[in-house]
Amino acid sequence: MKVDVLLGLQWGDEGKGKIVDVITPDYGVIARFQGGPNAGHTLEFEGRKHVLHTIPSGIFHDNQLNVVGNGVVIDPVIFRREIEKLKEHNVDVNKQLLISRKAHLILPTHRLLDAASEQEKGNKKIGSTLKGIGPTYMDKTGRNGLRVGDVLGPQFEERYESLRGKHLRLLGHFEGFEFDLDPMEKEWLDAVEYMRDLTFIDSEHYLNNQLRKGERILAEGAQGSLLDIDFGSYPFVTSSNTISAGACTGLGIAPNRIGEVFGIFKAYCTRVGSGPFPTELHDETGELLRAKGHEFGATTGRPRRCGWIDLPALKYAIMINGVTRLIMMKADVLSAFEEVKVCTHYEYNGEEIDYLPYSIDPSEVKPVYKSLPGWHQDLTGMRNIDELPKELNDYIEYLEKQLEVPITVVSVGPDREQTIRRDSVLA
Ligand code: IMP
């Protein structure tokens, strides 16, 4: 058996949570491999909306196991809150949720360091979610981090004190940064105590054993490929490998065990936080996309920046991830427009290029668009591929030909039911 990977091809918020929830019945195990509570995976079913931050999106199904892999960073406070919410929905967390002993812990002082660093950067800030993600991964690669497995060890308190002390010395270097650690720390230590009753595993052994037994595993990505630490729009990125290779290091899965790579993208494009966004619209079209698409962050509530779909960026993400199937989200949002635009190329150094250059800063690249007719029909009640308007089918086929990967699912609304499976001519 192989591990299928599902990940975002843009700047996050593509709708990974919804699709993982929809395809979970096809799998035995759902595993998150990177990121942490900077993510906000939204699921809707039976008239209710649920937002998950650290826990895999398969958790609402009774017969699947959910694994938080070694590549994930966990804030015990947020994790506990998530678990308590799930218990209200009768999810048997102790049975359905397994946590890698090798996942790193976000400390309260990591959150403070994140905030201090952003404050110091001023108008050059990353636009971080301020969940402590960057500082936690820094301690991981700097070999200073605390891991889930340490929580049960005899030297936990001592190691915590030592790392906390180091962070406080660092915080002392940030001028004018004020904080009150005590209440944060109390809540955190209580949450660590709470975590001690959860199920910790050596997830690399567990997952490889499951594969050996013939179990199907889905690896769930967080953020998006254009936020990847190596291949994203650095430095305006997150601090983990969000791409398919991240599933190998974040779960302990060998590259030859990766099967399908599902790439999710919105029918347009959004970004939250700072950094270049070549197709961003600063006009009423951008505002209409934001309003129709409810484009506000699931974790921070911040308004998302909106623009047309960007083919050079998508082609890049497809190449880096080895995407085998595409899933197009939020087609219904584009029903608001007479015409729909697609960025096919960039103007770069006086040439037209169709790939992502080193810098995609607006001063370097200018998007070149092709217009396609809009469909102007409400799609949200449609459930079958033959109900879709001709103009939308033309849009999908055009994208598919440009991207050279089949688009096998089209989503027409946030609910589980609003998902249309499609046989592609390329499949
Ligand atoms: P951090 O990972 O919280 O440090 O944020 C770094 C950048 O990634 C910022 O621009 C965030 O807005 C963005 N980001 C982080 N997580 C997500 C996500 O789940 N969806 C969309 N953007 C994200």
Short mmCIF file of N, CA and C in Angstrom, two decimals, residues 171-247:
data_model
loop_
_atom_site.label_atom_id
_atom_site.label_comp_id
_atom_site.label_asym_id
_atom_site.label_seq_id
_atom_site.Cartn_x
_atom_site.Cartn_y
_atom_site.Cartn_z
N LEU A 171 14.35 37.46 24.58
CA LEU A 171 13.29 38.48 24.59
C LEU A 171 13.81 39.81 25.14
N GLY A 172 14.79 39.72 26.05
CA GLY A 172 15.38 40.93 26.63
C GLY A 172 16.05 41.81 25.58
N HIS A 173 16.38 41.23 24.43
CA HIS A 173 17.04 42.02 23.38
C HIS A 173 16.06 42.81 22.50
N PHE A 174 14.77 42.52 22.63
CA PHE A 174 13.79 43.23 21.80
C PHE A 174 13.33 44.48 22.55
N GLU A 175 13.68 45.62 22.00
CA GLU A 175 13.35 46.88 22.70
C GLU A 175 11.85 47.16 22.67
N GLY A 176 11.31 47.56 23.81
CA GLY A 176 9.90 47.98 23.86
C GLY A 176 8.91 46.86 23.70
N PHE A 177 9.34 45.61 23.86
CA PHE A 177 8.38 44.51 23.75
C PHE A 177 7.96 44.09 25.16
N GLU A 178 6.67 44.29 25.45
CA GLU A 178 6.20 43.99 26.81
C GLU A 178 5.36 42.73 26.81
N PHE A 179 5.44 41.99 27.89
CA PHE A 179 4.64 40.76 27.95
C PHE A 179 4.40 40.34 29.39
N ASP A 180 3.40 39.48 29.55
CA ASP A 180 3.08 38.95 30.88
C ASP A 180 3.04 37.43 30.73
N LEU A 181 4.15 36.80 31.04
CA LEU A 181 4.29 35.36 30.80
C LEU A 181 3.48 34.51 31.79
N ASP A 182 3.30 34.98 33.02
CA ASP A 182 2.73 34.12 34.07
C ASP A 182 1.41 33.44 33.70
N PRO A 183 0.37 34.23 33.27
CA PRO A 183 -0.90 33.55 32.96
C PRO A 183 -0.77 32.60 31.77
N MET A 184 0.08 32.95 30.80
CA MET A 184 0.28 32.08 29.62
C MET A 184 0.91 30.77 30.07
N GLU A 185 1.88 30.91 30.96
CA GLU A 185 2.62 29.73 31.41
C GLU A 185 1.75 28.79 32.24
N LYS A 186 0.90 29.39 33.07
CA LYS A 186 0.03 28.56 33.92
C LYS A 186 -0.89 27.72 33.04
N GLU A 187 -1.49 28.39 32.06
CA GLU A 187 -2.41 27.69 31.15
C GLU A 187 -1.67 26.58 30.39
N TRP A 188 -0.44 26.89 30.00
CA TRP A 188 0.35 25.94 29.22
C TRP A 188 0.71 24.71 30.05
N LEU A 189 1.15 24.95 31.29
CA LEU A 189 1.53 23.81 32.15
C LEU A 189 0.31 22.93 32.47
N ASP A 190 -0.85 23.57 32.65
CA ASP A 190 -2.09 22.79 32.86
C ASP A 190 -2.39 21.94 31.63
N ALA A 191 -2.19 22.54 30.47
CA ALA A 191 -2.49 21.82 29.22
C ALA A 191 -1.51 20.67 29.00
N VAL A 192 -0.25 20.87 29.40
CA VAL A 192 0.74 19.79 29.28
C VAL A 192 0.30 18.61 30.16
N GLU A 193 -0.19 18.94 31.35
CA GLU A 193 -0.69 17.91 32.28
C GLU A 193 -1.84 17.14 31.60
N TYR A 194 -2.71 17.88 30.96
CA TYR A 194 -3.87 17.28 30.26
C TYR A 194 -3.39 16.35 29.14
N MET A 195 -2.34 16.78 28.46
CA MET A 195 -1.83 15.98 27.33
C MET A 195 -1.30 14.62 27.77
N ARG A 196 -0.85 14.55 29.02
CA ARG A 196 -0.22 13.30 29.51
C ARG A 196 -1.17 12.11 29.42
N ASP A 197 -2.49 12.39 29.36
CA ASP A 197 -3.46 11.29 29.27
C ASP A 197 -3.79 10.90 27.84
N LEU A 198 -3.21 11.59 26.87
CA LEU A 198 -3.52 11.27 25.46
C LEU A 198 -2.64 10.11 25.00
N THR A 199 -2.89 9.64 23.77
CA THR A 199 -2.16 8.46 23.29
C THR A 199 -0.96 8.89 22.45
N PHE A 200 0.24 8.63 22.98
CA PHE A 200 1.47 8.96 22.25
C PHE A 200 1.98 7.69 21.57
N ILE A 201 2.48 7.86 20.35
CA ILE A 201 3.00 6.69 19.61
C ILE A 201 4.31 7.05 18.90
N ASP A 202 5.01 6.01 18.46
CA ASP A 202 6.14 6.22 17.54
C ASP A 202 5.52 6.13 16.15
N SER A 203 5.11 7.28 15.63
CA SER A 203 4.21 7.26 14.48
C SER A 203 4.87 6.70 13.23
N GLU A 204 6.20 6.82 13.11
CA GLU A 204 6.84 6.26 11.91
C GLU A 204 6.68 4.73 11.88
N HIS A 205 6.82 4.08 13.06
CA HIS A 205 6.62 2.62 13.12
C HIS A 205 5.15 2.30 12.87
N TYR A 206 4.30 3.05 13.54
CA TYR A 206 2.87 2.78 13.44
C TYR A 206 2.41 2.87 11.97
N LEU A 207 2.80 3.94 11.29
CA LEU A 207 2.31 4.15 9.92
C LEU A 207 2.87 3.10 8.96
N ASN A 208 4.15 2.78 9.12
CA ASN A 208 4.73 1.77 8.22
C ASN A 208 4.12 0.39 8.49
N ASN A 209 3.80 0.10 9.73
CA ASN A 209 3.11 -1.17 10.04
C ASN A 209 1.72 -1.19 9.41
N GLN A 210 1.04 -0.07 9.47
CA GLN A 210 -0.30 0.01 8.87
C GLN A 210 -0.21 -0.25 7.36
N LEU A 211 0.81 0.32 6.74
CA LEU A 211 0.99 0.11 5.29
C LEU A 211 1.22 -1.38 5.01
N ARG A 212 2.06 -1.98 5.82
CA ARG A 212 2.36 -3.40 5.65
C ARG A 212 1.10 -4.25 5.76
N LYS A 213 0.18 -3.79 6.63
CA LYS A 213 -1.06 -4.55 6.81
C LYS A 213 -2.08 -4.27 5.71
N GLY A 214 -1.72 -3.37 4.78
CA GLY A 214 -2.62 -3.08 3.66
C GLY A 214 -3.58 -1.94 3.94
N GLU A 215 -3.31 -1.16 4.98
CA GLU A 215 -4.19 -0.03 5.31
C GLU A 215 -3.89 1.15 4.39
N ARG A 216 -4.92 1.87 4.02
CA ARG A 216 -4.70 3.07 3.18
C ARG A 216 -4.52 4.29 4.08
N ILE A 217 -3.50 5.09 3.76
CA ILE A 217 -3.19 6.27 4.58
C ILE A 217 -3.28 7.53 3.72
N LEU A 218 -3.88 8.56 4.28
CA LEU A 218 -3.91 9.86 3.61
C LEU A 218 -3.10 10.84 4.45
N ALA A 219 -2.10 11.47 3.82
CA ALA A 219 -1.31 12.50 4.50
C ALA A 219 -1.95 13.86 4.18
N GLU A 220 -2.28 14.60 5.22
CA GLU A 220 -2.99 15.88 5.06
C GLU A 220 -2.02 17.05 5.25
N GLY A 221 -1.82 17.84 4.21
CA GLY A 221 -0.93 18.99 4.30
C GLY A 221 -1.63 20.17 4.94
N ALA A 222 -0.83 21.13 5.39
CA ALA A 222 -1.38 22.38 5.91
C ALA A 222 -0.66 23.54 5.19
N GLN A 223 -1.22 24.74 5.30
CA GLN A 223 -0.74 25.91 4.54
C GLN A 223 -0.75 25.57 3.04
N GLY A 224 0.20 26.09 2.27
CA GLY A 224 0.17 25.82 0.83
C GLY A 224 1.58 25.79 0.27
N SER A 225 1.70 25.30 -0.96
CA SER A 225 3.03 25.12 -1.55
C SER A 225 3.79 26.44 -1.69
N LEU A 226 3.05 27.53 -1.89
CA LEU A 226 3.74 28.82 -2.09
C LEU A 226 4.16 29.44 -0.75
N LEU A 227 3.85 28.73 0.34
CA LEU A 227 4.32 29.14 1.67
C LEU A 227 5.41 28.19 2.17
N ASP A 228 5.87 27.28 1.30
CA ASP A 228 6.90 26.32 1.69
C ASP A 228 8.21 27.04 2.03
N ILE A 229 8.88 26.55 3.06
CA ILE A 229 10.11 27.21 3.53
C ILE A 229 11.20 27.24 2.46
N ASP A 230 11.27 26.23 1.60
CA ASP A 230 12.29 26.21 0.55
C ASP A 230 11.81 26.81 -0.77
N PHE A 231 10.57 26.49 -1.16
CA PHE A 231 10.12 26.86 -2.51
C PHE A 231 9.07 27.96 -2.54
N GLY A 232 8.65 28.43 -1.37
CA GLY A 232 7.65 29.49 -1.33
C GLY A 232 8.28 30.86 -1.56
N SER A 233 7.46 31.91 -1.38
CA SER A 233 7.93 33.27 -1.66
C SER A 233 8.72 33.79 -0.46
N TYR A 234 9.87 33.16 -0.24
CA TYR A 234 10.75 33.46 0.90
C TYR A 234 11.14 34.94 0.92
N PRO A 235 11.17 35.62 2.06
CA PRO A 235 10.96 35.12 3.42
C PRO A 235 9.50 35.11 3.87
N PHE A 236 8.58 35.43 2.96
CA PHE A 236 7.16 35.49 3.36
C PHE A 236 6.54 34.10 3.23
N VAL A 237 6.97 33.22 4.10
CA VAL A 237 6.59 31.81 4.05
C VAL A 237 6.35 31.33 5.48
N THR A 238 5.92 30.09 5.60
CA THR A 238 5.87 29.50 6.93
C THR A 238 7.18 28.74 7.15
N SER A 239 7.33 28.07 8.29
CA SER A 239 8.66 27.55 8.62
C SER A 239 8.78 26.04 8.43
N SER A 240 7.89 25.45 7.61
CA SER A 240 7.97 24.00 7.39
C SER A 240 7.91 23.69 5.90
N ASN A 241 8.19 22.43 5.56
CA ASN A 241 8.02 21.98 4.17
C ASN A 241 6.58 21.54 3.97
N THR A 242 5.85 22.39 3.26
CA THR A 242 4.42 22.15 3.04
C THR A 242 4.19 21.24 1.83
N ILE A 243 5.25 20.94 1.10
CA ILE A 243 5.14 20.18 -0.17
C ILE A 243 5.12 18.66 0.10
N SER A 244 4.92 17.88 -0.95
CA SER A 244 4.74 16.43 -0.76
C SER A 244 5.96 15.80 -0.08
N ALA A 245 7.16 16.32 -0.35
CA ALA A 245 8.36 15.77 0.31
C ALA A 245 8.25 15.90 1.83
N GLY A 246 7.51 16.91 2.29
CA GLY A 246 7.31 17.11 3.73
C GLY A 246 6.56 15.94 4.36
N ALA A 247 5.76 15.24 3.56
CA ALA A 247 5.03 14.07 4.10
C ALA A 247 6.02 12.96 4.44
#
